[in-house]
Short mmCIF file of C-alpha atoms in Angstrom, two decimals:
data_model
loop_
_atom_site.label_atom_id
_atom_site.label_comp_id
_atom_site.label_asym_id
_atom_site.label_seq_id
_atom_site.Cartn_x
_atom_site.Cartn_y
_atom_site.Cartn_z
CA UNK A 457 0.00 0.00 0.00
CA UNK A 458 1.33 3.43 -0.93
CA UNK A 459 1.63 5.94 1.88
CA UNK A 460 -0.41 8.49 -0.09
CA UNK A 461 -3.25 7.33 -2.33
CA UNK A 462 -4.80 9.54 -4.95
CA UNK A 463 -7.31 8.76 -7.70
CA UNK A 464 -5.41 9.36 -10.96
CA UNK A 465 -8.56 10.39 -12.83
CA UNK A 466 -8.89 11.76 -15.39
CA UNK A 467 -11.52 14.09 -13.99
CA UNK A 468 -13.46 16.38 -16.33
CA UNK A 469 -15.78 19.12 -15.09
CA UNK A 470 -17.50 22.08 -16.79
CA UNK A 471 -16.14 25.58 -16.37
CA UNK A 472 -17.47 27.32 -13.27
CA UNK A 473 -18.08 24.12 -11.34
CA UNK A 474 -16.64 23.33 -7.91
CA UNK A 475 -13.88 20.75 -8.10
CA UNK A 476 -13.13 18.34 -5.28
CA UNK A 477 -9.78 16.53 -5.27
CA UNK A 478 -9.01 13.98 -2.58
CA UNK A 479 -6.19 11.96 -1.05
CA UNK A 480 -5.92 9.41 1.71
CA UNK A 481 -2.77 8.60 3.60
CA UNK A 482 -1.65 5.74 5.80
CA UNK A 483 1.38 7.20 7.60
CA UNK A 484 0.24 8.44 11.01
CA UNK A 485 3.47 10.43 11.33
CA UNK A 486 2.40 12.89 8.64
CA UNK A 487 1.82 16.25 10.29
CA UNK A 488 1.72 18.65 7.37
CA UNK A 489 0.34 18.50 3.85
CA UNK A 490 0.81 20.30 0.58
CA UNK A 491 -1.05 20.57 -2.68
CA UNK A 492 0.79 21.21 -5.92
CA UNK A 493 -0.41 21.91 -9.45
CA UNK A 494 1.66 20.56 -12.32
CA UNK A 495 1.25 21.53 -15.95
CA UNK A 496 2.60 19.28 -18.67
CA UNK A 497 6.41 19.33 -18.87
CA UNK A 498 6.63 21.74 -15.93
CA UNK A 499 7.60 21.34 -12.30
CA UNK A 500 5.05 21.17 -9.47
CA UNK A 501 3.78 24.59 -8.38
CA UNK A 502 2.87 25.01 -4.72
CA UNK A 503 -0.81 25.86 -4.21
CA UNK A 504 -1.56 25.26 -0.55
CA UNK A 505 0.14 24.00 2.57
CA UNK A 506 -1.30 23.23 5.97
CA UNK A 507 0.11 22.05 9.27
CA UNK A 508 -3.12 21.26 11.09
CA UNK A 509 -6.55 19.73 10.76
CA UNK A 510 -9.34 21.91 9.49
CA UNK A 511 -9.78 24.23 6.53
CA UNK A 512 -7.44 26.72 4.94
CA UNK A 513 -8.64 29.08 2.24
CA UNK A 514 -6.64 31.05 -0.34
CA UNK A 515 -8.63 32.73 -3.10
CA UNK A 516 -10.54 30.08 -5.06
CA UNK A 517 -8.73 27.23 -3.29
CA UNK A 518 -9.61 25.55 0.01
CA UNK A 519 -7.51 22.80 1.56
CA UNK A 520 -9.16 20.54 4.10
CA UNK A 521 -7.39 18.08 6.41
CA UNK A 522 -9.03 15.45 8.59
CA UNK A 523 -6.27 13.70 10.52
CA UNK A 524 -8.69 11.40 12.34
CA UNK A 525 -9.69 9.76 9.05
CA UNK A 526 -6.38 10.45 7.27
CA UNK A 527 -8.18 12.28 4.50
CA UNK A 528 -7.16 15.48 2.71
CA UNK A 529 -9.05 17.47 0.11
CA UNK A 530 -8.58 20.41 -2.20
CA UNK A 531 -11.59 22.36 -3.42
CA UNK A 532 -11.45 24.70 -6.39
CA UNK A 533 -14.31 27.18 -6.76
CA UNK A 534 -15.34 28.82 -10.02
CA UNK A 535 -13.07 26.50 -11.98
CA UNK A 536 -11.37 27.90 -15.09
CA UNK A 537 -9.87 26.20 -18.16
CA UNK A 538 -6.47 27.37 -16.89
CA UNK A 539 -6.98 25.08 -13.88
CA UNK A 540 -6.59 22.09 -16.20
CA UNK A 541 -3.50 20.32 -14.87
CA UNK A 542 -2.37 17.44 -12.68
CA UNK A 543 -2.87 18.03 -8.96
CA UNK A 544 -0.50 16.37 -6.51
CA UNK A 545 -1.00 15.97 -2.79
CA UNK A 546 1.94 15.36 -0.47
CA UNK A 547 2.48 14.61 3.20
CA UNK A 548 5.44 15.21 5.47
CA UNK A 549 6.42 14.58 9.06
CA UNK A 550 8.54 16.72 11.32
CA UNK A 551 11.04 13.87 11.83
CA UNK A 552 12.47 14.16 8.36
CA UNK A 553 12.47 16.57 5.46
CA UNK A 554 11.10 14.57 2.55
CA UNK A 555 7.65 14.92 1.03
CA UNK A 556 5.73 11.78 0.08
CA UNK A 557 3.52 12.36 -2.95
CA UNK A 558 0.43 10.75 -4.37
CA UNK A 559 0.34 9.80 -8.04
CA UNK A 560 -1.59 12.95 -8.97
CA UNK A 561 -5.09 13.55 -10.35
CA UNK A 562 -5.39 14.79 -13.92
CA UNK A 563 -8.07 17.49 -14.13
CA UNK A 564 -9.65 18.97 -17.25
CA UNK A 565 -11.98 21.98 -17.09
CA UNK A 566 -14.29 22.02 -20.10
CA UNK A 567 -15.15 25.53 -21.44
CA UNK B 1246 11.28 35.75 -11.26
CA UNK B 1247 14.02 34.25 -9.02
CA UNK B 1248 12.53 30.78 -8.62
CA UNK B 1249 14.38 27.47 -8.69
CA UNK B 1250 16.35 27.09 -11.91
CA UNK B 1251 17.39 23.77 -13.44
CA UNK B 1252 19.68 23.07 -16.37
CA UNK B 1253 19.58 21.54 -18.83
CA UNK B 1254 15.84 21.21 -19.39
CA UNK B 1255 16.27 18.09 -21.47
CA UNK B 1256 19.20 15.70 -21.72
CA UNK B 1257 19.42 12.87 -24.25
CA UNK B 1258 22.25 10.42 -23.84
CA UNK B 1259 23.30 6.92 -24.70
CA UNK B 1260 23.16 4.11 -22.19
CA UNK B 1261 26.41 3.89 -20.24
CA UNK B 1262 27.25 7.58 -20.45
CA UNK B 1263 27.58 9.90 -17.45
CA UNK B 1264 25.30 12.90 -17.07
CA UNK B 1265 25.27 15.88 -14.70
CA UNK B 1266 22.39 18.19 -13.86
CA UNK B 1267 22.53 21.55 -12.14
CA UNK B 1268 20.07 23.20 -9.77
CA UNK B 1269 20.13 26.82 -8.58
CA UNK B 1270 17.76 27.25 -5.61
CA UNK B 1271 15.94 30.38 -4.49
CA UNK B 1272 18.74 32.53 -3.11
CA UNK B 1273 17.78 32.71 0.58
CA UNK B 1274 16.81 29.03 0.85
CA UNK B 1275 19.22 26.83 2.80
CA UNK B 1276 17.46 23.54 2.07
CA UNK B 1277 17.77 21.88 -1.34
CA UNK B 1278 16.05 18.65 -2.40
CA UNK B 1279 16.27 16.29 -5.35
CA UNK B 1280 13.30 14.20 -6.50
CA UNK B 1281 12.69 11.90 -9.45
CA UNK B 1282 9.37 11.68 -11.30
CA UNK B 1283 8.39 9.05 -13.84
CA UNK B 1284 5.37 9.22 -16.15
CA UNK B 1285 2.07 8.97 -14.33
CA UNK B 1286 3.69 9.05 -10.88
CA UNK B 1287 4.30 11.65 -8.23
CA UNK B 1288 7.81 12.84 -7.41
CA UNK B 1289 9.93 10.47 -5.30
CA UNK B 1290 12.48 11.82 -2.84
CA UNK B 1291 16.15 11.18 -3.60
CA UNK B 1292 18.24 13.34 -1.27
CA UNK B 1293 18.46 16.70 0.44
CA UNK B 1294 21.00 19.25 1.65
CA UNK B 1295 21.07 21.72 4.47
CA UNK B 1296 23.56 24.28 3.22
CA UNK B 1297 26.48 22.15 1.94
CA UNK B 1298 25.75 19.10 4.11
CA UNK B 1299 23.95 16.15 2.53
CA UNK B 1300 21.72 14.94 5.35
CA UNK B 1301 19.56 12.18 3.91
CA UNK B 1302 19.68 9.82 0.95
CA UNK B 1303 16.87 7.58 -0.26
CA UNK B 1304 17.56 3.94 -1.03
CA UNK B 1305 16.52 4.92 -4.58
CA UNK B 1306 19.88 6.69 -4.82
CA UNK B 1307 22.14 3.89 -6.00
CA UNK B 1308 25.94 4.04 -5.99
CA UNK B 1309 25.82 5.39 -9.53
CA UNK B 1310 24.18 8.58 -8.26
CA UNK B 1311 26.03 11.36 -6.49
CA UNK B 1312 24.90 14.81 -5.46
CA UNK B 1313 26.90 17.77 -4.24
CA UNK B 1314 26.27 21.28 -3.01
CA UNK B 1315 29.83 22.52 -2.57
CA UNK B 1316 29.28 26.07 -1.33
CA UNK B 1317 25.77 25.75 -0.06
CA UNK B 1318 24.34 27.46 -3.12
CA UNK B 1319 23.83 25.51 -6.37
CA UNK B 1320 23.77 21.72 -6.46
CA UNK B 1321 24.70 19.09 -9.03
CA UNK B 1322 23.31 15.59 -9.48
CA UNK B 1323 25.51 13.17 -11.42
CA UNK B 1324 24.47 9.78 -12.75
CA UNK B 1325 27.27 7.48 -13.84
CA UNK B 1326 26.89 4.63 -16.34
CA UNK B 1327 23.29 5.54 -17.15
CA UNK B 1328 20.72 2.77 -17.58
CA UNK B 1329 17.34 2.70 -19.34
CA UNK B 1330 15.61 2.80 -15.98
CA UNK B 1331 17.19 6.17 -15.22
CA UNK B 1332 14.90 7.84 -17.79
CA UNK B 1333 12.77 10.24 -15.77
CA UNK B 1334 12.24 13.89 -14.84
CA UNK B 1335 14.72 14.98 -12.18
CA UNK B 1336 13.26 17.74 -10.04
CA UNK B 1337 15.00 20.09 -7.65
CA UNK B 1338 13.25 21.97 -4.86
CA UNK B 1339 14.33 24.40 -2.18
CA UNK B 1340 12.88 25.69 1.08
CA UNK B 1341 13.57 28.38 3.68
CA UNK B 1342 14.01 25.92 6.49
CA UNK B 1343 13.05 22.66 8.15
CA UNK B 1344 9.60 21.41 7.16
CA UNK B 1345 8.84 24.61 5.27
CA UNK B 1346 7.06 24.56 1.89
CA UNK B 1347 9.22 23.24 -0.91
CA UNK B 1348 9.34 25.16 -4.19
CA UNK B 1349 10.18 23.20 -7.31
CA UNK B 1350 12.00 23.98 -10.52
CA UNK B 1351 10.81 22.79 -13.93
CA UNK B 1352 13.10 19.78 -13.85
CA UNK B 1353 15.56 18.11 -16.18
CA UNK B 1354 14.06 15.45 -18.41
CA UNK B 1355 16.54 12.61 -18.97
CA UNK B 1356 16.10 10.33 -21.98
CA UNK B 1357 18.34 7.28 -22.35
CA UNK B 1358 18.74 5.95 -25.89
#
């Protein structure tokens, strides 16, 4: 079992819809989480990071962490065609410095 | 934009050759990380530096791989005697400090003929 599981998609939604992207993790040591967006042939771009359970909002993006169920989510409001990309979730623990990534979910926003 | 810079962007080489990649982190960042990403997968951790000290290496980093950060600024990743399985995107990231958000470059895509 991978430490971070993520549905690879692809996921297609119409422009303007709310997108929900989800990950589960198995490593109880994970204490912080990050969401990255990756366009084709580009590096991952940091979208959100959170160190605690609960919600964190930044513009159209909301990250949600539920440590009791080991479940993390990213919501995108008013989705745009430019949001079409692969979204990666990652977990880390304070005992070491590496991030453990999911496989990524490929998202397409249909105009 | 003074983000993480990686060179070259694409490297094509024959099996058995040595290759070297360079990473220039964000200037004030003392942490530098190397990851490898294959098609359809997320990045996998290889190694990281705090300033010039290499503090952790993944078991993915075989003896053919070596990384340096001689003056605590830029870093190089060398692969000796390349194999087909080394074909991947090699990503570099940097951060301000321990457990801080990591910012990635656009990677070096390695293709082994």
